[in-house]
PDB file of N, CA, C and O in Angstrom:
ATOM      1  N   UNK A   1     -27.054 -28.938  34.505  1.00  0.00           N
ATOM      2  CA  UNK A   1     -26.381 -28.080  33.547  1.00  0.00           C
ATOM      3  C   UNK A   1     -27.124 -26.755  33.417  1.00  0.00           C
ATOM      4  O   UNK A   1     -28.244 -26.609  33.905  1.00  0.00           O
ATOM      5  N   UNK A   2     -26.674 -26.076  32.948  1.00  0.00           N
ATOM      6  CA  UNK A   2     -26.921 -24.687  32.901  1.00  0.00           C
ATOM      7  C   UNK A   2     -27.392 -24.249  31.430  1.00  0.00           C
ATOM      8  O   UNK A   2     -26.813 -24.615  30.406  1.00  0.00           O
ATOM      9  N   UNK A   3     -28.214 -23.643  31.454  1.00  0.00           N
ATOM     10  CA  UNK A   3     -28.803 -23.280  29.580  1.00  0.00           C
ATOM     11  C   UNK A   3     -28.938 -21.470  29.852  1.00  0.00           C
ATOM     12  O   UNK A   3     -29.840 -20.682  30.139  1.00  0.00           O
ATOM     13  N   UNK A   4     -26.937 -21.382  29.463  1.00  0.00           N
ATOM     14  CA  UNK A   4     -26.579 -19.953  29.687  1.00  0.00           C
ATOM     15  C   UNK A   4     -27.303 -19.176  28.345  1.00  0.00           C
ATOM     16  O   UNK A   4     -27.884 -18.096  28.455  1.00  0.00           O
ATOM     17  N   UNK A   5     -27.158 -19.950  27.012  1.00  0.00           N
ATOM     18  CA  UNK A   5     -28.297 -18.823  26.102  1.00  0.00           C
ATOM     19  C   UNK A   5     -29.283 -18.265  26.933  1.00  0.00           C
ATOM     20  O   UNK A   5     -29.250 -17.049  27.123  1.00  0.00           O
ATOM     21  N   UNK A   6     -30.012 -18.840  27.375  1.00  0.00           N
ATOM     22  CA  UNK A   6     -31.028 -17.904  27.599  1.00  0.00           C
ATOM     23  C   UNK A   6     -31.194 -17.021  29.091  1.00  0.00           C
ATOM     24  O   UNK A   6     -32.206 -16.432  29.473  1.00  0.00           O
ATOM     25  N   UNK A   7     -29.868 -17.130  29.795  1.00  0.00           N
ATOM     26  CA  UNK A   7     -29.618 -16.081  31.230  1.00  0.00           C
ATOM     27  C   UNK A   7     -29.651 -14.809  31.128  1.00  0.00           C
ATOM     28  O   UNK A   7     -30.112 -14.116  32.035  1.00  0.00           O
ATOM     29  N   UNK A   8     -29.106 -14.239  29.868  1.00  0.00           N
ATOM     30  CA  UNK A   8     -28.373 -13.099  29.519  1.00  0.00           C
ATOM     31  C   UNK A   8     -29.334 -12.543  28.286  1.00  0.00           C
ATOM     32  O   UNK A   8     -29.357 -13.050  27.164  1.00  0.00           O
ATOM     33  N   UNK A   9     -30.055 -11.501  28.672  1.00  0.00           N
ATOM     34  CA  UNK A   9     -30.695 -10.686  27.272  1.00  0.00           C
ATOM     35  C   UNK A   9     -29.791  -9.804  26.959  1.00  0.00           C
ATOM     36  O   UNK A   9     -28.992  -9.084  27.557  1.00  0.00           O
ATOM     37  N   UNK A  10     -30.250 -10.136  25.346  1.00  0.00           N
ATOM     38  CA  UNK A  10     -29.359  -9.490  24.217  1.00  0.00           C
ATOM     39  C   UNK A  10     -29.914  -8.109  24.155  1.00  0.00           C
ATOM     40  O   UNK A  10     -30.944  -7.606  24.603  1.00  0.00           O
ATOM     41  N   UNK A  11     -28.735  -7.572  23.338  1.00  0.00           N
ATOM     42  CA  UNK A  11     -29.156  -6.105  22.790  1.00  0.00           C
ATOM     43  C   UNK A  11     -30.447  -5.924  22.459  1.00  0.00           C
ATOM     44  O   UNK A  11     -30.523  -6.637  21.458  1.00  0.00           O
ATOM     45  N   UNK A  12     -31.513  -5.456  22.619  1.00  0.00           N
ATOM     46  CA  UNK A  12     -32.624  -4.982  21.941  1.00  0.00           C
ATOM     47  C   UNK A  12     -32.175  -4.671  20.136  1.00  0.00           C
ATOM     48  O   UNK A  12     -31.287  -4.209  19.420  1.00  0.00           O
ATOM     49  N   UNK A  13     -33.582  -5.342  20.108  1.00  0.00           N
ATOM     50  CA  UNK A  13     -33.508  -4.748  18.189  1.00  0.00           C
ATOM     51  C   UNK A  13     -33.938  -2.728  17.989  1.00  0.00           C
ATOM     52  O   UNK A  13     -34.620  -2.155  18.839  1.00  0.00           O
ATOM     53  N   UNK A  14     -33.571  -2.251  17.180  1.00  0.00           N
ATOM     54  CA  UNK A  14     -33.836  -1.018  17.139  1.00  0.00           C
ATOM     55  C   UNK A  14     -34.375  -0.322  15.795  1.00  0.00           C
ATOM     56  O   UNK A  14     -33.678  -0.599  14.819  1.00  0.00           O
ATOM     57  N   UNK A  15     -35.229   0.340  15.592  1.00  0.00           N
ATOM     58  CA  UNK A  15     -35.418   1.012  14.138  1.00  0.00           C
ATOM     59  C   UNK A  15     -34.695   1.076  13.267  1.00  0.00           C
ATOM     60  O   UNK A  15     -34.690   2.305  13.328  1.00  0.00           O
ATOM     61  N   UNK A  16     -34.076   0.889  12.508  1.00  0.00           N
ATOM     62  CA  UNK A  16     -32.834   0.886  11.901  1.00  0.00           C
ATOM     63  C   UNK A  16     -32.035  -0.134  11.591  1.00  0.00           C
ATOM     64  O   UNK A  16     -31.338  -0.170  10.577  1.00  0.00           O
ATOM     65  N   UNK A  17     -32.090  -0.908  12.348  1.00  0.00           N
ATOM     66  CA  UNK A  17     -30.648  -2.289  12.661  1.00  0.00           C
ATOM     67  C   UNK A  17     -30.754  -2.722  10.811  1.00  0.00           C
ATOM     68  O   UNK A  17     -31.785  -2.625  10.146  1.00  0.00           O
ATOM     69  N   UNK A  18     -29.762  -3.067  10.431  1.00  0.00           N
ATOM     70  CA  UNK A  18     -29.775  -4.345   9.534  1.00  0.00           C
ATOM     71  C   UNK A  18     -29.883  -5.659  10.215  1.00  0.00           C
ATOM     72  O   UNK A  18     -29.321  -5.781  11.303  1.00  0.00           O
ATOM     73  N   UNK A  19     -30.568  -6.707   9.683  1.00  0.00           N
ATOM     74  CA  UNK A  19     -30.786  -8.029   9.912  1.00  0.00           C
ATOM     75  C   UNK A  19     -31.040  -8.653   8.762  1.00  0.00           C
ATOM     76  O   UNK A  19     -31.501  -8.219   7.707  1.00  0.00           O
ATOM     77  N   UNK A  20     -30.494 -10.307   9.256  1.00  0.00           N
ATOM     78  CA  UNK A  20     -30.656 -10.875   7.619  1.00  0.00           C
ATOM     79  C   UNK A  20     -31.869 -11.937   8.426  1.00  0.00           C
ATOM     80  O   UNK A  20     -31.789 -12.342   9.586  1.00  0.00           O
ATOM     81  N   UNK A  21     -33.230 -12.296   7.208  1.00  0.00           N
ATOM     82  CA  UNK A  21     -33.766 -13.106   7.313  1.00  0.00           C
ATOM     83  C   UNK A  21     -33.830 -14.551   7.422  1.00  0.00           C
ATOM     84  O   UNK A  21     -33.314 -15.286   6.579  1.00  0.00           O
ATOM     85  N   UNK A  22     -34.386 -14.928   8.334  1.00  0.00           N
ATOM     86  CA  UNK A  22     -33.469 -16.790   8.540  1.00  0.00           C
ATOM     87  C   UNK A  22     -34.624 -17.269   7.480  1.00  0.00           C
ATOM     88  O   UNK A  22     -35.589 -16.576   7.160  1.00  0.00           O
ATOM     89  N   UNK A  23     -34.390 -18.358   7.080  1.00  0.00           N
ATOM     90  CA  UNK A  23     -35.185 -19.015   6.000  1.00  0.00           C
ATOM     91  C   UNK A  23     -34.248 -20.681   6.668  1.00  0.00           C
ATOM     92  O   UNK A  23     -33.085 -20.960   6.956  1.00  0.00           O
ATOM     93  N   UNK A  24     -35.221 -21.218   6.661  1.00  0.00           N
ATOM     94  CA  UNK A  24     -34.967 -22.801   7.365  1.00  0.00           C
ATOM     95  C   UNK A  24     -34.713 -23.655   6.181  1.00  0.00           C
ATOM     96  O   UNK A  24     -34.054 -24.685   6.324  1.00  0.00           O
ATOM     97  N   UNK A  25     -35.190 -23.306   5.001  1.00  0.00           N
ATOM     98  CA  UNK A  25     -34.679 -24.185   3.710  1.00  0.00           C
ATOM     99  C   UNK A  25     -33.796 -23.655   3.152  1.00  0.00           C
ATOM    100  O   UNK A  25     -33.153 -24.304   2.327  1.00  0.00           O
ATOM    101  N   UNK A  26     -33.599 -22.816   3.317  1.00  0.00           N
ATOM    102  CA  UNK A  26     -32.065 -22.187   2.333  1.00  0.00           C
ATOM    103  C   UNK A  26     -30.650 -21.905   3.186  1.00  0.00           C
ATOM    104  O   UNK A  26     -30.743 -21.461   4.331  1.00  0.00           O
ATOM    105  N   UNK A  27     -29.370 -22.169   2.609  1.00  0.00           N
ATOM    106  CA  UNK A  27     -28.388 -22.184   3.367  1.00  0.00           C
ATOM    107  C   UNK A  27     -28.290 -20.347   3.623  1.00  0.00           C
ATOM    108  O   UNK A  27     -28.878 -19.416   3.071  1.00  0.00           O
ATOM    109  N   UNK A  28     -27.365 -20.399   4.607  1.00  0.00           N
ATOM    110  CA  UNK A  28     -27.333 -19.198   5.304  1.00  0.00           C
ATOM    111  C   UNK A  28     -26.690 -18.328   4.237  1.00  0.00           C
ATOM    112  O   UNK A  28     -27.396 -17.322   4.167  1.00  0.00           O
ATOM    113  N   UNK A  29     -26.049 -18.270   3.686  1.00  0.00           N
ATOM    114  CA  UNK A  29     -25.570 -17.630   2.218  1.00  0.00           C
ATOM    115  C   UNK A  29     -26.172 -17.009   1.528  1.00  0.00           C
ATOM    116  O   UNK A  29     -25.740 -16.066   0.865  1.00  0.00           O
ATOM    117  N   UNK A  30     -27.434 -17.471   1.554  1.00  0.00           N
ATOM    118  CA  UNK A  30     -28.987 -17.317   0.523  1.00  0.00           C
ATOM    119  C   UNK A  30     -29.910 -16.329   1.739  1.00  0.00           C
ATOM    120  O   UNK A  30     -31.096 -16.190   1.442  1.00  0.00           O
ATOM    121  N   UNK A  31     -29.577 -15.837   2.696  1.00  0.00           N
ATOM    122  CA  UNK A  31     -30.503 -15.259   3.680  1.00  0.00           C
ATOM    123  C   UNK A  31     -30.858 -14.034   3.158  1.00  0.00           C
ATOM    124  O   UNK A  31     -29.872 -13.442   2.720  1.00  0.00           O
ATOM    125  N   UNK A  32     -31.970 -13.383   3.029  1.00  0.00           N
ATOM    126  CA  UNK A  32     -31.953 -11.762   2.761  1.00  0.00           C
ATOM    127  C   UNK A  32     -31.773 -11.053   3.867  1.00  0.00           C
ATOM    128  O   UNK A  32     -32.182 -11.273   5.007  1.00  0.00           O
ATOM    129  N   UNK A  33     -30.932  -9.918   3.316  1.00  0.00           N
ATOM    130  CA  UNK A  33     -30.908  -8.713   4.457  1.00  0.00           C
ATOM    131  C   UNK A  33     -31.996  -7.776   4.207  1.00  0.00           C
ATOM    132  O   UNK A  33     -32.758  -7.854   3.243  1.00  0.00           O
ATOM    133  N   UNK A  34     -32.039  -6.776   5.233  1.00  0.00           N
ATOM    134  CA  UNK A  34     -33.532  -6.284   5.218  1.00  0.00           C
ATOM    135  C   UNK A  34     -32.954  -4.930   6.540  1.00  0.00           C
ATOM    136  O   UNK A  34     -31.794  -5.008   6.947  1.00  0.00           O
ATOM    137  N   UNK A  35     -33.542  -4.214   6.878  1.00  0.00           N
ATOM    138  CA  UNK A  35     -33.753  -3.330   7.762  1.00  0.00           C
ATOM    139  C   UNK A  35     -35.154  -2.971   8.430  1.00  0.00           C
ATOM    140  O   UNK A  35     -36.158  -2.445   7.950  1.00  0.00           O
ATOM    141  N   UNK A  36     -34.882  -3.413   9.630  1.00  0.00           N
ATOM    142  CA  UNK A  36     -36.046  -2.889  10.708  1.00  0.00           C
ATOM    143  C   UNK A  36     -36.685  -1.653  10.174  1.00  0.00           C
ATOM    144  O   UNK A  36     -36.066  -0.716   9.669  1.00  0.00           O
ATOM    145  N   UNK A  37     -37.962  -1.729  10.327  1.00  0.00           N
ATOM    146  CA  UNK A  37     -38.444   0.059  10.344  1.00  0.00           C
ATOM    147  C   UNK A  37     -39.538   0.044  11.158  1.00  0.00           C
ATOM    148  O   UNK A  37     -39.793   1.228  11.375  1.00  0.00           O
ATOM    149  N   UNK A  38     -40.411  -0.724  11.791  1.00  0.00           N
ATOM    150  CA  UNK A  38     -40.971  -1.036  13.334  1.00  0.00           C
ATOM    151  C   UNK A  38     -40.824  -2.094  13.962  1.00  0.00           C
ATOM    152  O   UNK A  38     -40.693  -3.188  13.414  1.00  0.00           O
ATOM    153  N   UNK A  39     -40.828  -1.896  15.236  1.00  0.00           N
ATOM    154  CA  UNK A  39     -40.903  -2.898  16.077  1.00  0.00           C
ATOM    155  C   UNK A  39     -42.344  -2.987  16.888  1.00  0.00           C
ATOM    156  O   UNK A  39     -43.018  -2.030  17.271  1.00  0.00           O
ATOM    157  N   UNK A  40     -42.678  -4.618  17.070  1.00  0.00           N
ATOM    158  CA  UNK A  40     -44.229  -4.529  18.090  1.00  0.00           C
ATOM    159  C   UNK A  40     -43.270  -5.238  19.462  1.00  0.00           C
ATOM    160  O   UNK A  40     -42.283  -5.973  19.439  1.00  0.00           O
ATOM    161  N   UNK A  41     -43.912  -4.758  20.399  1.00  0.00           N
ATOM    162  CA  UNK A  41     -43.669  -5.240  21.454  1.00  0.00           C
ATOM    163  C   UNK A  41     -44.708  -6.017  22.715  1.00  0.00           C
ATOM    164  O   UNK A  41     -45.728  -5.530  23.201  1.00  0.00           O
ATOM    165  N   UNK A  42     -44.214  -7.071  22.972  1.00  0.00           N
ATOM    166  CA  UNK A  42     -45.167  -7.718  23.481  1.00  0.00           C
ATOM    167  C   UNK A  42     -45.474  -7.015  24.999  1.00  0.00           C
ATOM    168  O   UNK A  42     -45.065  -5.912  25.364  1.00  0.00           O
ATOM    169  N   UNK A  43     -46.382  -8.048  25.850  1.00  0.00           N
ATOM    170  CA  UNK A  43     -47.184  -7.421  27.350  1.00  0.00           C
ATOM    171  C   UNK A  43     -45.922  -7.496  28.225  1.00  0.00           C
ATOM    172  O   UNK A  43     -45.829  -6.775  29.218  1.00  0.00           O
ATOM    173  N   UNK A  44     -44.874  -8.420  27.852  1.00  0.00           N
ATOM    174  CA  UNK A  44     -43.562  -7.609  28.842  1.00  0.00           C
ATOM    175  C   UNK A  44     -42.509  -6.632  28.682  1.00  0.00           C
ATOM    176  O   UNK A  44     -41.624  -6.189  29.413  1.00  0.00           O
ATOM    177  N   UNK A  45     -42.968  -6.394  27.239  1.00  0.00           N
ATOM    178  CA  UNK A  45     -42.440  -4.915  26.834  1.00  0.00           C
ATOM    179  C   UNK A  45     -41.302  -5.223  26.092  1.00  0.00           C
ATOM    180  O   UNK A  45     -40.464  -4.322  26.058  1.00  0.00           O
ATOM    181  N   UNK A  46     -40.918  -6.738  25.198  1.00  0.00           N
ATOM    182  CA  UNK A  46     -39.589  -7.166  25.228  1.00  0.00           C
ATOM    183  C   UNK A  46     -40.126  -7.485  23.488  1.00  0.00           C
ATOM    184  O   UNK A  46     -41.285  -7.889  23.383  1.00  0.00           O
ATOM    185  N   UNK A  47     -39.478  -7.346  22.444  1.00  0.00           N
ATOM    186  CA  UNK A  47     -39.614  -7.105  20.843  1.00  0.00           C
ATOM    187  C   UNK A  47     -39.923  -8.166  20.686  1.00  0.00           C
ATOM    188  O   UNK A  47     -39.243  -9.048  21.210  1.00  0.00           O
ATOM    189  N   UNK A  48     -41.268  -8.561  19.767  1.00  0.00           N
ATOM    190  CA  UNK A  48     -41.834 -10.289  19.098  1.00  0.00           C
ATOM    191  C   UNK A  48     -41.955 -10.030  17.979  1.00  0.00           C
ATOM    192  O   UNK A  48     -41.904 -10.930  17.141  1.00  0.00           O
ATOM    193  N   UNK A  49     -42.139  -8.802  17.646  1.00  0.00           N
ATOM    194  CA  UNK A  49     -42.317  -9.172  16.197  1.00  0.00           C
ATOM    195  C   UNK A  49     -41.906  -7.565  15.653  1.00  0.00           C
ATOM    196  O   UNK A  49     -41.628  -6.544  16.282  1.00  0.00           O
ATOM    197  N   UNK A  50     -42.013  -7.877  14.088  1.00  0.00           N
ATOM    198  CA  UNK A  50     -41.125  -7.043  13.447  1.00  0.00           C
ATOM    199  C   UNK A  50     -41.251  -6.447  12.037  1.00  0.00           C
ATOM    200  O   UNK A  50     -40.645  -7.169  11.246  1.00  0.00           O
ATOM    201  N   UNK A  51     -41.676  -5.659  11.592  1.00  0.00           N
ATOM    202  CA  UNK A  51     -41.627  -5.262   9.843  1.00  0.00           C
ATOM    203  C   UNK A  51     -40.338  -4.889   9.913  1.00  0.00           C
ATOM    204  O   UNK A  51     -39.697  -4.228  10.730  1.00  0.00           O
ATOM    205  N   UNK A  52     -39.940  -5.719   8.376  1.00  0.00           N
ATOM    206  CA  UNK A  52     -38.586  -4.965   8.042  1.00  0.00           C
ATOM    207  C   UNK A  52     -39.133  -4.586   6.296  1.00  0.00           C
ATOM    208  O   UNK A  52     -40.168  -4.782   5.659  1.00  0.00           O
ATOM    209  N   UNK A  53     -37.865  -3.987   6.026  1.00  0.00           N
ATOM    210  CA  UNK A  53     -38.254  -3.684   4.446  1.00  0.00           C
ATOM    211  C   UNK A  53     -36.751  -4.175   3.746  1.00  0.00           C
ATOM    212  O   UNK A  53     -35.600  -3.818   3.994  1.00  0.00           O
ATOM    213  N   UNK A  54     -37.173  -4.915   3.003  1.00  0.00           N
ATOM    214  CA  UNK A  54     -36.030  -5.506   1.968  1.00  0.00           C
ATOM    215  C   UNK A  54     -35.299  -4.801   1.032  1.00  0.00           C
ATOM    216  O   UNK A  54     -35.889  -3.726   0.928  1.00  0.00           O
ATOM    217  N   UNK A  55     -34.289  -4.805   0.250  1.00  0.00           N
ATOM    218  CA  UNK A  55     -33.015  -4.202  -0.206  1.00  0.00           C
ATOM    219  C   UNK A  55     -33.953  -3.675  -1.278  1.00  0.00           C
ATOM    220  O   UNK A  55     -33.950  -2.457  -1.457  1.00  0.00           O
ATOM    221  N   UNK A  56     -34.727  -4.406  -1.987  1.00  0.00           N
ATOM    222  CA  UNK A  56     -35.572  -3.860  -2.906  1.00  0.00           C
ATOM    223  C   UNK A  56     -36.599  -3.236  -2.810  1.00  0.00           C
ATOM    224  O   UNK A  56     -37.360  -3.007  -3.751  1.00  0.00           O
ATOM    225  N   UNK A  57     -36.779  -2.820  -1.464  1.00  0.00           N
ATOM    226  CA  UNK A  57     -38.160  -2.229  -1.436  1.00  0.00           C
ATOM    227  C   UNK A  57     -39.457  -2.210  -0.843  1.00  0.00           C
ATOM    228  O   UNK A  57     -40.310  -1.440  -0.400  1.00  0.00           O
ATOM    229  N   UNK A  58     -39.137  -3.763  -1.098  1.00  0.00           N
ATOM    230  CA  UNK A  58     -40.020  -4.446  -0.456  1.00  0.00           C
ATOM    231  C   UNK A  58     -40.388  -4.824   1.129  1.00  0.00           C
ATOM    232  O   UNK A  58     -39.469  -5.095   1.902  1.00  0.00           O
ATOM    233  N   UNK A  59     -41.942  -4.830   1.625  1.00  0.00           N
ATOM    234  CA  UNK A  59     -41.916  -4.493   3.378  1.00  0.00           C
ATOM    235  C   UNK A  59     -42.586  -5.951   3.808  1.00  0.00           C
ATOM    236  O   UNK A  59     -43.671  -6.182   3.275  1.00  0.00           O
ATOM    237  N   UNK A  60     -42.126  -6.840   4.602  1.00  0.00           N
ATOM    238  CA  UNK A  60     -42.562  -7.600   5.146  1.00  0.00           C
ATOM    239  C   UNK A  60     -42.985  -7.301   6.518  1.00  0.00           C
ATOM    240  O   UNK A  60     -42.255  -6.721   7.321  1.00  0.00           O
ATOM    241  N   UNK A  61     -44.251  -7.731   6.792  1.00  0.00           N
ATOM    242  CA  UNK A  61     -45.078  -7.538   8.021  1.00  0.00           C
ATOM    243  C   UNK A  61     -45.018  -8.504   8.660  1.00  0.00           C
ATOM    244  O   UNK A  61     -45.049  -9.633   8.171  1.00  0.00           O
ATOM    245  N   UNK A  62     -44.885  -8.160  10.325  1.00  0.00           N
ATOM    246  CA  UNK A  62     -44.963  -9.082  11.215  1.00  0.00           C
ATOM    247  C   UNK A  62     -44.294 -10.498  10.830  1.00  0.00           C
ATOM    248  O   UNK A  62     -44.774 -11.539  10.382  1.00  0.00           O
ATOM    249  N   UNK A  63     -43.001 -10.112  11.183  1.00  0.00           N
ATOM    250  CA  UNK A  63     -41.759 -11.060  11.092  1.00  0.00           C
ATOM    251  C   UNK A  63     -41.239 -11.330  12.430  1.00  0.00           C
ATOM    252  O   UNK A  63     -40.438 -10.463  12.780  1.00  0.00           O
ATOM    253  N   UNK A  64     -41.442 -12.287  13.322  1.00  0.00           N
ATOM    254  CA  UNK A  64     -41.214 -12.963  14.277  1.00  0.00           C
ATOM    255  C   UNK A  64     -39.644 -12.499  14.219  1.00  0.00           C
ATOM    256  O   UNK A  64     -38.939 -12.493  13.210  1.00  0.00           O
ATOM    257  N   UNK A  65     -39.218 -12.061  15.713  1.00  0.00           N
ATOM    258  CA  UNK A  65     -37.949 -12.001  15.894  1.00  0.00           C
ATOM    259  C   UNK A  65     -37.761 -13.222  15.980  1.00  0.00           C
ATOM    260  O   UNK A  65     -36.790 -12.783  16.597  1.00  0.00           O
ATOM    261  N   UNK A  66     -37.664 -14.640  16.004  1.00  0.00           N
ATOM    262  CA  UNK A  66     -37.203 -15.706  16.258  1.00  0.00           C
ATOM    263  C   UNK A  66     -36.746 -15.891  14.886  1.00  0.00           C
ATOM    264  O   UNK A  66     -35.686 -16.511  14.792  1.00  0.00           O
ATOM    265  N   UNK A  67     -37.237 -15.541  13.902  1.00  0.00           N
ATOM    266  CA  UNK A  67     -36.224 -15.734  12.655  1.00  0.00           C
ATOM    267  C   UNK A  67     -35.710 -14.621  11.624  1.00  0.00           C
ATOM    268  O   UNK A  67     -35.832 -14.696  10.402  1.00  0.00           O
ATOM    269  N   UNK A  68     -35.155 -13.645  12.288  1.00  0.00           N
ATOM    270  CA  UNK A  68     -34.079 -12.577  12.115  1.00  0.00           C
ATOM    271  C   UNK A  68     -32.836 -12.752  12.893  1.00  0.00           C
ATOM    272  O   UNK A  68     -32.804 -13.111  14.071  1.00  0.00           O
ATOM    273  N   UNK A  69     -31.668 -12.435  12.047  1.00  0.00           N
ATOM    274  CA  UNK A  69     -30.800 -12.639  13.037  1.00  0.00           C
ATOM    275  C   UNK A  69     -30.090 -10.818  12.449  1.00  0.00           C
ATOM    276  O   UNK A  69     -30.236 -10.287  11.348  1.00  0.00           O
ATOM    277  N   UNK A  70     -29.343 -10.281  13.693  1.00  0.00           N
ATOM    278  CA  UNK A  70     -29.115  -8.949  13.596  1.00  0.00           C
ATOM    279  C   UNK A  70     -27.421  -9.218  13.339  1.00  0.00           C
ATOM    280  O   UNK A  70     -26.694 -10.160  13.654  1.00  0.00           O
ATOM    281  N   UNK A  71     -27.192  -8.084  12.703  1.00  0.00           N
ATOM    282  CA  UNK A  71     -26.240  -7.790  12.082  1.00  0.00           C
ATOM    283  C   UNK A  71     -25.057  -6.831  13.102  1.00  0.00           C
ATOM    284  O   UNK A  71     -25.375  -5.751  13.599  1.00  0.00           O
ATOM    285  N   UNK A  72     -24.289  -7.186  13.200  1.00  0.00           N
ATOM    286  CA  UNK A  72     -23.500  -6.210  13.993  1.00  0.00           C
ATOM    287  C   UNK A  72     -22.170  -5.916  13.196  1.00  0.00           C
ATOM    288  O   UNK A  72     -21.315  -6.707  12.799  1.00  0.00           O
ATOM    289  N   UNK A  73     -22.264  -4.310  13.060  1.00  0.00           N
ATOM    290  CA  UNK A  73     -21.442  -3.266  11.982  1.00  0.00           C
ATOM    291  C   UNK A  73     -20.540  -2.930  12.936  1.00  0.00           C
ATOM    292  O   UNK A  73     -21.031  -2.471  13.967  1.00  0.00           O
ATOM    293  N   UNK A  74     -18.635  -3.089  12.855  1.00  0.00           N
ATOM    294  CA  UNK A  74     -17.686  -2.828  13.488  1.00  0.00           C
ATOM    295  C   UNK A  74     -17.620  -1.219  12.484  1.00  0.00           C
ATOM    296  O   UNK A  74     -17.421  -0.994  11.290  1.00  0.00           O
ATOM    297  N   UNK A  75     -17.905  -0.318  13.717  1.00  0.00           N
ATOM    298  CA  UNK A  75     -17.642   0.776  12.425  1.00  0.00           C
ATOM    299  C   UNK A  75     -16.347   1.699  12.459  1.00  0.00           C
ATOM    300  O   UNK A  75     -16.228   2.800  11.920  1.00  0.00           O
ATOM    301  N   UNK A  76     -15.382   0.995  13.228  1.00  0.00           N
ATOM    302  CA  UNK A  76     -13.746   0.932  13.328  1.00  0.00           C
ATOM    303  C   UNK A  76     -13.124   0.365  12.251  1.00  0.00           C
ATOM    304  O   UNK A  76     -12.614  -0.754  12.308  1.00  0.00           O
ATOM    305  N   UNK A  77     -13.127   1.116  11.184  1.00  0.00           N
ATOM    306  CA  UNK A  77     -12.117   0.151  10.464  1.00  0.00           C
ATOM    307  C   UNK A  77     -11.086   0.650   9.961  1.00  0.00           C
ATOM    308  O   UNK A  77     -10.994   1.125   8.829  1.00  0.00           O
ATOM    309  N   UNK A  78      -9.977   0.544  11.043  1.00  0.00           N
ATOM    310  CA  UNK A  78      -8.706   0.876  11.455  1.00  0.00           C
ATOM    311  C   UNK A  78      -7.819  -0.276  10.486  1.00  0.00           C
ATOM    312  O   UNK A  78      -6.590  -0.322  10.551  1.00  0.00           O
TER     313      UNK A  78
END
């Protein structure tokens, strides 16, 4: 079988993006959103980790991209 998740890299994260924070005990409903404002990049040059800053203000350091999930804004709204 084939384990197509991981064939295909995704969009890069970018300065800016909205993303909501994954939290493993709370339902997805309860996630905070937050916005990128650096990215670190690892020795293959590909995003691991992440400060974002929260709706309030607040800046979390070195936030593993493995538990952000990014937000994608249709900005057609026809």
């Amino acid at each position: 079988t084939k384990r197509t998740k991981w064939l295909k890299d995704q969009t890069p994260l970018k300065v800016g993006d909205l993303v909501l924070l994954i939290e493993p005990n709370n339902i997805r409903n309860e996630w905070k959103r937050a916005r990128v404002i650096q990215i670190r990049r690892g020795k293959d040059r590909k995003a691991r980790v992440v400060d974002v800053e929260m709706a309030d203000g607040t800046i979390k350091k070195n936030r593993s991209i493995n538990r952000i999930a990014k937000l994608t804004i249709n900005e057609s709204l026809d």
